[in-house]
Amino acid sequence: MTEFTPNSILKTEKLSIGYRNRNSETYIAQDININISPGQLVAVIGINGIGKSTLLRSLSGVQENLSGNILIDEKDLKSLPPLEQASLISLVLTGQPVSKNLSVFELVALGRQPYTNWIGRLTKNDLRHIKKSLRLVDIESLENKKCYELSDGQMQKVLIARALAQDTPLVILDEPTTHLDLYHKAYILQLLKKLTRKTNKAIIFASHEINLALQLCDKILLMQKNEIVMGSPQELIRSGKLSSIFPSDLIFFDKNSSSFKIKS
Amino acid sequence: MIFSRKYILTFSLLILALIGLLFLNIGLGSVKIPLKDIIASIFNLEVSRESWRYIIIEYRLPKAITAVITGSGLAVSGLLMQTLFRNPLAGPYVLGLSSGASLGVALVFMGAGLFGGAFASFLLSNWSIVIASSIGSLLVLLAVMLASLRLRDTMAILIIGLMFASLTAAIVSVLAYFSPASQLQQYVFWSFGSLGNLSWEEVSVLGLFWASGIFLSIAGIKNLNSLLLGEQYAKSLGVSIQRNRLLVILATSLLAGSITAFAGPIAFVGLAVPHLIRQVIPVNNHGILIPAVLLGGAILMLICDIAAQMPGNEFTLPINAITSLIGAPVVIWLLVRKRRFLF
C-alpha cells in the first residue's frame, strides 16, 4: 500500500472548467482543489450532466480549462509539450474506437506511439510493454481477434490494456462500466483496483456505480452543483454528503447498508 | 515491423503482377510488336524497326508509367481520405475533389476563349492546367474540411462533398453553355480521362507531384495510425491534429489534383483499391497499407488501361468509363457479399 506517499501525481489549484465560446465562457464547475497520489483509485461520482466528462477531459489536457492550474507530477500541464503529456496521462474514453477493423494487438500497440520512431516501428522494449499490458488485464488469448468480434466487456479490457501500454503514471477513464452487466462492472472496477496496487499508477474514472465505487475506491470525488468534495468512502458516508447528490424524491442513501435504496 | 514478414509473399505476388502487367500493357496496342523488340527498345538495344522503338519509347512507355502513377496516386489519396474522414466511403472522387479539379480546368479551357492570343496560349499550356486543377481540388478539399470541423457527423461530410460536386458540375455546365464548341470539346475530351498523349516532359512533372505527395503520405504514417482510434485518442497520444490534417490535405491535393489535371477525372480507383487491398492484407497499419495500396492502385489502373484498348484495337475507350465499369461492381460486391465495409 502506498497510502502515505508524500508526492502527488495530480493536483489542481483553483481549477475552473467549462466551455469557451468566441465571446462567452460557460462555467461547469469552479474552484476545484484536489490532490491524488500514485497508487490511488479515484471514482468521480455525480448526476448526469454535472460535468464529470468535462472534468476528466480538462484533467487529461484534451480540453482547455478556463482558469486555475493542473499539476501533473508537479509540472504544469499547460506548459508540457504534447509528447510529454502523452507519457504522463493515458485515456480510456466512452465509445468505440473509430476503426473496428483493428486487431487487439494493433490497438494495444498504438499505446506505444509516444515512444516509437517517426514511422512507428515497435522495438523489443515496446513489444515487452504490449505483452505485459495484455497479461495485466488477462486478454493474451484475444491478441489476434478483431475489435468487431469482441463483446463490450472484452473491448473495455482491450482499451484499458492500450492505456497501460502507454506506460503513464496516471490513467483516466470516462465511464468504463457503461453497457456492462453487473458482473462485468464489478470485474472492471476490481481490475482497476488491482492495477493500482500492482503498478502504483493513479487511476481516475467517472462512474455511475456508486455502490461498487464505495466498496472499491480509495477516494471518491463527489461532484455536486455547488461543491466538489473529495474524500475516502467512509468519510463521505459519515459526513452525509452522499445523500444530497440525487433529487430526494425517489431514492435515499441508507447509511446502514452503505447503498442507495428506493423510497417505499 | 513484425507484421510485414507475414505478408512478404503477398507483396512479392503484387510486385510480380505489377511487372507482368507493365510488360503486357506495353506489349498490347494497335501495332503488334514482338516481345524481343519491346525489351530491346526499353533497354536501348538493336530494334528490328526504328518505328517500333518510337512507338514504345514515345507512346506506350509514358502511357504505362502514367497508368502506374495515376493508379497508385489515386489509391493512396483514397486511403488517406478514408482515415482522415473516418469514413470507408471517402475518396477523391466522392468527396468532390475531382469536381473541384474539373472546375479549375473548365475555367482554364473555356476561359481561354474569352482572352485571345498569347495569354490564351499560356492558359492552355499544361502547366496552367495542372495549377488550375490543383487549386480547384485544394479549394474543394478545404471547404469540405472546414465543414467537417463544424460537423462531427461523417455522413454529413460525405453529403457536403456530394453537394460540392453538384455545385461545381453546375458551374461547369453554365460555363459550357457559353463556350465555343472547340473549347467545349477540349474540355469534354479531358473529362473522359486519358492516360496517353503525355510527353516525357509532362510525365516527369506529374511524377514530381506524385513523388512529393507520396513523400508527405509516408511522413504521415504514424499519425494516421493514431487517427484510427479517433481524434481524442490521437491527441492524447501526442499527435497534433491540426498539423496532421494539413499534411493529409496537402498530400491528397498534390496527388489527386495533379493526376486529375494530366489524366482527367478518374473515378473509383481511390475508393475501391484500399478496400480491395484490405481483403488481401487485413491490417490497419498505414506503414504496410500505403505500399500495398500503391501497388494495388498501379495494378488496377494497368488492368483498366489494357481493358480500354483491348476491344477495338484501333482506338481506346475513355479510361474514366472503364474504371467506373470495373470499380462500381467491386464496391457493390464488397457491400453485398462481405457485408463488412470497415476501415
CSV table of N, CA and C in Angstrom, one decimal, chain B residues 279 328-341:
chain,number,residue,atom,x,y,z
B,279,GLN,N,-8.8,-6.7,-48.3
B,279,GLN,CA,-9.3,-8.1,-48.4
B,279,GLN,C,-8.1,-9.0,-48.4
B,328,ALA,N,-17.3,0.2,-59.8
B,328,ALA,CA,-18.7,0.2,-59.2
B,328,ALA,C,-19.1,-1.2,-58.8
B,329,PRO,N,-19.0,-2.2,-59.7
B,329,PRO,CA,-19.4,-3.5,-59.3
B,329,PRO,C,-18.6,-4.1,-58.1
B,330,VAL,N,-17.3,-3.7,-58.1
B,330,VAL,CA,-16.5,-4.2,-57.0
B,330,VAL,C,-17.0,-3.6,-55.7
B,331,VAL,N,-17.3,-2.3,-55.6
B,331,VAL,CA,-17.8,-1.7,-54.4
B,331,VAL,C,-19.1,-2.4,-54.0
B,332,ILE,N,-20.0,-2.6,-55.0
B,332,ILE,CA,-21.3,-3.3,-54.7
B,332,ILE,C,-21.1,-4.7,-54.1
B,333,TRP,N,-20.1,-5.4,-54.8
B,333,TRP,CA,-19.8,-6.7,-54.3
B,333,TRP,C,-19.3,-6.7,-52.9
B,334,LEU,N,-18.4,-5.8,-52.6
B,334,LEU,CA,-17.9,-5.7,-51.2
B,334,LEU,C,-19.0,-5.5,-50.2
B,335,LEU,N,-19.9,-4.6,-50.6
B,335,LEU,CA,-21.0,-4.3,-49.6
B,335,LEU,C,-22.0,-5.5,-49.5
B,336,VAL,N,-22.3,-6.1,-50.6
B,336,VAL,CA,-23.3,-7.2,-50.5
B,336,VAL,C,-22.7,-8.5,-50.0
B,337,ARG,N,-21.6,-8.9,-50.5
B,337,ARG,CA,-21.0,-10.2,-50.2
B,337,ARG,C,-20.3,-10.2,-48.8
B,338,LYS,N,-19.5,-9.2,-48.6
B,338,LYS,CA,-18.7,-9.2,-47.4
B,338,LYS,C,-19.5,-8.6,-46.2
B,339,ARG,N,-20.5,-7.8,-46.6
B,339,ARG,CA,-21.3,-7.2,-45.5
B,339,ARG,C,-20.5,-6.3,-44.6
B,340,ARG,N,-19.2,-6.3,-44.8
B,340,ARG,CA,-18.4,-5.6,-43.8
B,340,ARG,C,-17.5,-4.6,-44.6
B,341,PHE,N,-17.9,-3.3,-44.4
B,341,PHE,CA,-17.2,-2.3,-45.2
B,341,PHE,C,-16.4,-1.4,-44.2
